Tab-separated table of N, CA, C and O and ligand atoms in Angstrom:
chain	number	residue	atom	x	y	z
T	1341	ARG	N	2.204	11.433	-14.402
T	1341	ARG	CA	1.192	10.772	-13.582
T	1341	ARG	C	1.099	9.280	-13.947
T	1341	ARG	O	1.018	8.419	-13.124
T	1342	ARG	N	1.137	8.968	-15.207
T	1342	ARG	CA	1.077	7.576	-15.678
T	1342	ARG	C	2.291	6.790	-15.176
T	1342	ARG	O	2.162	5.643	-14.772
T	1343	LEU	N	3.446	7.416	-15.173
T	1343	LEU	CA	4.667	6.749	-14.728
T	1343	LEU	C	4.534	6.308	-13.271
T	1343	LEU	O	4.904	5.192	-12.926
T	1344	VAL	N	3.963	7.136	-12.421
T	1344	VAL	CA	3.780	6.784	-11.011
T	1344	VAL	C	2.876	5.571	-10.890
T	1344	VAL	O	3.145	4.635	-10.151
T	1345	SER	N	1.798	5.539	-11.671
T	1345	SER	CA	0.865	4.424	-11.618
T	1345	SER	C	1.545	3.121	-12.039
T	1345	SER	O	1.397	2.109	-11.395
T	1346	VAL	N	2.303	3.137	-13.103
T	1346	VAL	CA	2.980	1.936	-13.582
T	1346	VAL	C	3.997	1.452	-12.553
T	1346	VAL	O	4.094	0.266	-12.277
T	1347	ARG	N	4.733	2.359	-11.946
T	1347	ARG	CA	5.749	1.975	-10.963
T	1347	ARG	C	5.084	1.346	-9.745
T	1347	ARG	O	5.590	0.382	-9.195
T	1348	ALA	N	3.955	1.858	-9.308
T	1348	ALA	CA	3.273	1.297	-8.147
T	1348	ALA	C	2.825	-0.130	-8.433
T	1348	ALA	O	2.929	-1.001	-7.594
T	1349	GLU	N	2.354	-0.380	-9.624
T	1349	GLU	CA	1.901	-1.720	-9.987
T	1349	GLU	C	3.059	-2.704	-10.057
T	1349	GLU	O	2.868	-3.890	-9.869
T	1350	ALA	N	4.269	-2.220	-10.313
T	1350	ALA	CA	5.411	-3.109	-10.467
T	1350	ALA	C	6.137	-3.383	-9.155
T	1350	ALA	O	7.083	-4.127	-9.137
T	1351	GLN	N	5.691	-2.823	-8.045
T	1351	GLN	CA	6.380	-3.023	-6.777
T	1351	GLN	C	6.202	-4.454	-6.276
T	1351	GLN	O	5.156	-5.056	-6.459
T	1352	ALA	N	7.227	-4.955	-5.617
T	1352	ALA	CA	7.156	-6.289	-5.033
T	1352	ALA	C	6.199	-6.297	-3.854
T	1352	ALA	O	6.167	-5.352	-3.074
T	1353	ILE	N	5.419	-7.347	-3.721
T	1353	ILE	CA	4.510	-7.464	-2.590
T	1353	ILE	C	5.245	-7.986	-1.361
T	1353	ILE	O	4.864	-7.702	-0.237
T	1354	ASN	N	6.303	-8.735	-1.569
T	1354	ASN	CA	7.068	-9.305	-0.462
T	1354	ASN	C	8.182	-8.348	-0.052
T	1354	ASN	O	9.165	-8.199	-0.775
T	1355	PRO	N	8.053	-7.675	1.102
T	1355	PRO	CA	9.066	-6.710	1.489
T	1355	PRO	C	10.340	-7.331	2.062
T	1355	PRO	O	11.413	-6.757	1.940
T	1356	GLU	N	10.255	-8.536	2.697
T	1356	GLU	CA	11.457	-9.020	3.367
T	1356	GLU	C	11.521	-10.521	3.661
T	1356	GLU	O	12.525	-11.014	4.136
T	1357	ILE	N	10.478	-11.245	3.390
T	1357	ILE	CA	10.444	-12.652	3.798
T	1357	ILE	C	11.219	-13.543	2.838
T	1357	ILE	O	10.940	-13.583	1.637
T	1358	ARG	N	12.263	-14.247	3.348
T	1358	ARG	CA	13.024	-15.263	2.622
T	1358	ARG	C	13.483	-14.764	1.248
T	1358	ARG	O	13.358	-15.461	0.238
T	1359	LYS	N	14.031	-13.541	1.221
T	1359	LYS	CA	14.418	-12.922	-0.040
T	1359	LYS	C	15.605	-13.621	-0.710
T	1359	LYS	O	15.861	-13.376	-1.878
T	1360	SER	N	16.328	-14.484	0.008
T	1360	SER	CA	17.449	-15.180	-0.616
T	1360	SER	C	16.966	-16.306	-1.538
T	1360	SER	O	17.739	-16.816	-2.347
T	1361	GLU	N	15.689	-16.671	-1.427
T	1361	GLU	CA	15.140	-17.730	-2.274
T	1361	GLU	C	14.623	-17.127	-3.582
T	1361	GLU	O	14.020	-16.063	-3.590
T	1362	GLU	N	14.844	-17.848	-4.700
T	1362	GLU	CA	14.362	-17.353	-5.994
T	1362	GLU	C	12.850	-17.274	-6.015
T	1362	GLU	O	12.255	-16.355	-6.580
T	1363	LYS	N	12.191	-18.270	-5.384
T	1363	LYS	CA	10.732	-18.298	-5.302
T	1363	LYS	C	10.351	-18.969	-3.990
T	1363	LYS	O	10.824	-20.062	-3.692
T	1364	VAL	N	9.492	-18.319	-3.220
T	1364	VAL	CA	9.082	-18.865	-1.924
T	1364	VAL	C	7.870	-19.760	-2.145
T	1364	VAL	O	6.810	-19.301	-2.569
T	1365	VAL	N	8.056	-21.046	-1.862
T	1365	VAL	CA	6.977	-22.019	-2.032
T	1365	VAL	C	6.868	-22.831	-0.755
T	1365	VAL	O	7.879	-23.265	-0.196
T	1366	ASP	N	5.646	-23.039	-0.279
T	1366	ASP	CA	5.410	-23.879	0.886
T	1366	ASP	C	4.338	-24.898	0.531
T	1366	ASP	O	3.346	-24.556	-0.107
T	1367	ALA	N	4.553	-26.135	0.917
T	1367	ALA	CA	3.593	-27.194	0.618
T	1367	ALA	C	2.999	-27.741	1.911
T	1367	ALA	O	3.685	-27.845	2.926
T	1368	VAL	N	1.734	-28.090	1.858
T	1368	VAL	CA	1.037	-28.627	3.021
T	1368	VAL	C	0.251	-29.859	2.595
T	1368	VAL	O	-0.486	-29.817	1.605
T	1369	VAL	N	0.410	-30.946	3.311
T	1369	VAL	CA	-0.402	-32.131	3.070
T	1369	VAL	C	-1.649	-31.986	3.947
T	1369	VAL	O	-1.573	-32.064	5.166
T	1370	VAL	N	-2.764	-31.722	3.351
T	1370	VAL	CA	-3.964	-31.354	4.096
T	1370	VAL	C	-4.435	-32.468	5.029
T	1370	VAL	O	-4.877	-32.205	6.135
T	1371	SER	N	-4.316	-33.702	4.607
T	1371	SER	CA	-4.788	-34.787	5.458
T	1371	SER	C	-3.986	-34.894	6.749
T	1371	SER	O	-4.413	-35.535	7.697
T	1372	GLU	N	-2.821	-34.244	6.801
T	1372	GLU	CA	-1.984	-34.288	7.996
T	1372	GLU	C	-2.141	-33.069	8.895
T	1372	GLU	O	-1.383	-32.899	9.828
T	1373	LEU	N	-3.095	-32.214	8.633
T	1373	LEU	CA	-3.302	-31.058	9.495
T	1373	LEU	C	-3.687	-31.524	10.889
T	1373	LEU	O	-4.546	-32.392	11.053
T	1374	SER	N	-3.053	-30.967	11.879
T	1374	SER	CA	-3.336	-31.371	13.248
T	1374	SER	C	-4.496	-30.571	13.840
T	1374	SER	O	-5.174	-31.039	14.740
T	1375	LYS	N	-4.714	-29.367	13.304
T	1375	LYS	CA	-5.793	-28.528	13.815
T	1375	LYS	C	-6.941	-28.504	12.800
T	1375	LYS	O	-6.719	-28.676	11.606
T	1376	PRO	N	-8.155	-28.239	13.243
T	1376	PRO	CA	-9.283	-28.200	12.310
T	1376	PRO	C	-9.185	-27.075	11.289
T	1376	PRO	O	-9.703	-27.175	10.183
T	1377	LEU	N	-8.483	-25.973	11.649
T	1377	LEU	CA	-8.368	-24.832	10.746
T	1377	LEU	C	-6.978	-24.214	10.888
T	1377	LEU	O	-6.524	-23.964	12.010
T	1378	THR	N	-6.305	-23.991	9.755
T	1378	THR	CA	-4.995	-23.339	9.756
T	1378	THR	C	-5.012	-22.220	8.726
T	1378	THR	O	-5.470	-22.421	7.602
T	1379	ALA	N	-4.529	-21.028	9.112
T	1379	ALA	CA	-4.526	-19.876	8.225
T	1379	ALA	C	-3.113	-19.594	7.735
T	1379	ALA	O	-2.194	-19.433	8.543
T	1380	TYR	N	-2.948	-19.527	6.411
T	1380	TYR	CA	-1.651	-19.248	5.797
T	1380	TYR	C	-1.641	-17.836	5.218
T	1380	TYR	O	-2.574	-17.428	4.531
T	1381	CYS	N	-0.565	-17.133	5.500
T	1381	CYS	CA	-0.412	-15.732	5.102
T	1381	CYS	C	-0.292	-15.577	3.592
T	1381	CYS	O	0.429	-16.326	2.939
T	1382	ARG	N	-0.995	-14.576	3.066
T	1382	ARG	CA	-0.868	-14.201	1.652
T	1382	ARG	C	-0.523	-12.723	1.500
T	1382	ARG	O	-0.522	-12.211	0.393
T	1383	CYS	N	-0.274	-12.039	2.634
T	1383	CYS	CA	0.047	-10.607	2.542
T	1383	CYS	C	1.550	-10.356	2.695
T	1383	CYS	O	2.003	-9.246	2.507
T	1384	TRP	N	2.304	-11.362	3.051
T	1384	TRP	CA	3.757	-11.298	3.177
T	1384	TRP	C	4.209	-10.397	4.320
T	1384	TRP	O	5.307	-9.885	4.311
T	1385	ARG	N	3.382	-10.187	5.296
T	1385	ARG	CA	3.755	-9.332	6.422
T	1385	ARG	C	3.670	-10.047	7.761
T	1385	ARG	O	3.880	-9.440	8.810
T	1386	SER	N	3.385	-11.316	7.755
T	1386	SER	CA	3.229	-12.056	8.999
T	1386	SER	C	4.563	-12.265	9.714
T	1386	SER	O	5.575	-12.588	9.083
T	1387	GLY	N	4.549	-12.124	11.014
T	1387	GLY	CA	5.727	-12.414	11.817
T	1387	GLY	C	5.909	-13.897	12.032
T	1387	GLY	O	6.928	-14.327	12.574
T	1388	THR	N	4.925	-14.686	11.623
T	1388	THR	CA	5.001	-16.141	11.763
T	1388	THR	C	4.877	-16.821	10.402
T	1388	THR	O	4.426	-17.952	10.311
T	1389	PHE	N	5.283	-16.110	9.343
T	1389	PHE	CA	5.179	-16.640	7.976
T	1389	PHE	C	5.742	-18.056	7.875
T	1389	PHE	O	6.786	-18.328	8.455
T	1390	PRO	N	5.101	-19.012	7.240
T	1390	PRO	CA	3.992	-18.845	6.317
T	1390	PRO	C	2.612	-18.798	6.983
T	1390	PRO	O	1.610	-18.720	6.276
T	1391	LEU	N	2.560	-18.860	8.305
T	1391	LEU	CA	1.257	-18.804	8.961
T	1391	LEU	C	0.811	-17.356	9.151
T	1391	LEU	O	1.632	-16.461	9.370
T	1392	CYS	N	-0.477	-17.118	9.100
T	1392	CYS	CA	-1.065	-15.790	9.316
T	1392	CYS	C	-1.042	-15.460	10.808
T	1392	CYS	O	-1.368	-16.302	11.638
T	1393	ASP	N	-0.626	-14.223	11.118
T	1393	ASP	CA	-0.676	-13.769	12.511
T	1393	ASP	C	-1.602	-12.566	12.676
T	1393	ASP	O	-1.579	-11.892	13.695
T	1394	GLY	N	-2.393	-12.262	11.664
T	1394	GLY	CA	-3.331	-11.145	11.709
T	1394	GLY	C	-2.733	-9.826	11.223
T	1394	GLY	O	-3.424	-8.806	11.200
T	1395	SER	N	-1.473	-9.834	10.783
T	1395	SER	CA	-0.830	-8.605	10.317
T	1395	SER	C	-1.513	-8.019	9.092
T	1395	SER	O	-1.363	-6.826	8.806
T	1396	HIS	N	-2.284	-8.811	8.363
T	1396	HIS	CA	-2.987	-8.300	7.174
T	1396	HIS	C	-4.001	-7.218	7.541
T	1396	HIS	O	-4.285	-6.337	6.734
T	1397	VAL	N	-4.523	-7.239	8.761
T	1397	VAL	CA	-5.493	-6.226	9.203
T	1397	VAL	C	-4.837	-4.847	9.203
T	1397	VAL	O	-5.383	-3.878	8.661
T	1398	LYS	N	-3.647	-4.750	9.793
T	1398	LYS	CA	-2.910	-3.486	9.835
T	1398	LYS	C	-2.526	-3.040	8.423
T	1398	LYS	O	-2.664	-1.862	8.069
T	1399	HIS	N	-2.056	-3.974	7.611
T	1399	HIS	CA	-1.681	-3.675	6.232
T	1399	HIS	C	-2.888	-3.145	5.456
T	1399	HIS	O	-2.788	-2.142	4.744
T	1400	ASN	N	-4.030	-3.792	5.590
T	1400	ASN	CA	-5.229	-3.359	4.864
T	1400	ASN	C	-5.677	-1.965	5.293
T	1400	ASN	O	-6.057	-1.147	4.456
T	1401	LYS	N	-5.620	-1.682	6.592
T	1401	LYS	CA	-6.019	-0.360	7.083
T	1401	LYS	C	-5.067	0.718	6.580
T	1401	LYS	O	-5.483	1.809	6.231
T	1402	ALA	N	-3.772	0.405	6.505
T	1402	ALA	CA	-2.775	1.390	6.109
T	1402	ALA	C	-2.772	1.651	4.606
T	1402	ALA	O	-2.436	2.749	4.166
T	1403	THR	N	-3.149	0.652	3.813
T	1403	THR	CA	-2.994	0.766	2.367
T	1403	THR	C	-4.311	0.763	1.591
T	1403	THR	O	-4.314	1.078	0.401
T	1404	GLY	N	-5.402	0.377	2.242
T	1404	GLY	CA	-6.654	0.228	1.508
T	1404	GLY	C	-6.705	-1.085	0.748
T	1404	GLY	O	-7.597	-1.310	-0.064
T	1405	ASP	N	-5.739	-1.952	0.999
T	1405	ASP	CA	-5.690	-3.265	0.351
T	1405	ASP	C	-6.763	-4.173	0.964
T	1405	ASP	O	-7.459	-3.789	1.916
T	1406	ASN	N	-6.907	-5.352	0.429
T	1406	ASN	CA	-7.949	-6.257	0.925
T	1406	ASN	C	-7.461	-7.695	1.046
T	1406	ASN	O	-8.219	-8.629	0.847
T	1407	VAL	N	-6.190	-7.866	1.368
T	1407	VAL	CA	-5.633	-9.219	1.420
T	1407	VAL	C	-6.022	-9.935	2.709
T	1407	VAL	O	-6.300	-9.322	3.733
T	1408	GLY	N	-6.061	-11.229	2.642
T	1408	GLY	CA	-6.369	-12.065	3.796
T	1408	GLY	C	-5.726	-13.423	3.626
T	1408	GLY	O	-5.130	-13.712	2.586
T	1409	PRO	N	-5.840	-14.280	4.626
T	1409	PRO	CA	-5.131	-15.559	4.602
T	1409	PRO	C	-5.808	-16.620	3.742
T	1409	PRO	O	-6.981	-16.509	3.401
T	1410	LEU	N	-5.041	-17.648	3.438
T	1410	LEU	CA	-5.581	-18.873	2.857
T	1410	LEU	C	-5.926	-19.789	4.022
T	1410	LEU	O	-5.069	-20.071	4.867
T	1411	LEU	N	-7.163	-20.227	4.093
T	1411	LEU	CA	-7.590	-21.093	5.186
T	1411	LEU	C	-7.598	-22.540	4.719
T	1411	LEU	O	-8.200	-22.866	3.694
T	1412	LEU	N	-6.938	-23.389	5.479
T	1412	LEU	CA	-6.980	-24.819	5.208
T	1412	LEU	C	-7.785	-25.479	6.314
T	1412	LEU	O	-7.508	-25.293	7.504
T	1413	LYS	N	-8.786	-26.233	5.907
T	1413	LYS	CA	-9.651	-26.904	6.872
T	1413	LYS	C	-9.417	-28.404	6.793
T	1413	LYS	O	-9.366	-28.969	5.699
T	1414	LYS	N	-9.279	-28.994	7.944
T	1414	LYS	CA	-9.084	-30.447	7.987
T	1414	LYS	C	-10.390	-31.124	7.589
T	1414	LYS	O	-11.463	-30.772	8.082
T	1415	GLN	N	-10.248	-32.092	6.692
T	1415	GLN	CA	-11.432	-32.810	6.233
T	1415	GLN	C	-12.016	-33.637	7.375
T	1415	GLN	O	-11.294	-34.339	8.098
T	1416	LYS	N	-13.318	-33.516	7.548
T	1416	LYS	CA	-13.980	-34.280	8.605
T	1416	LYS	C	-14.043	-35.739	8.202
T	1416	LYS	O	-14.288	-36.067	7.047
T	1417	GLU	N	-13.803	-36.613	9.178
T	1417	GLU	CA	-13.779	-38.058	8.877
T	1417	GLU	C	-15.145	-38.674	9.007
T	1417	GLU	O	-16.061	-38.157	9.512
W	2127	FES	FE1	-0.673	-12.161	6.132
W	2127	FES	FE2	-2.782	-12.647	7.667
W	2127	FES	S1	-0.819	-11.976	8.276
W	2127	FES	S2	-2.631	-12.867	5.555
């Protein structure tokens, strides 16, 4: 029983996005955001990665997980 628990904790969260890269990193210059609010995926299931497309809702319902996007808000001038 313990072995199953340890193996589950060691599973990769990223099932398929940009797997040829050693580490997936995306940078955003916030002052250059064109929209007032942009959502970035943190569940690794978005069809528009790195942007959130709402796929985390299905993932959370299927797994009991609680992941959601990173929201970037354009600073008001
Ligand atoms: Fe991944 Fe929304 S689709 S956080």
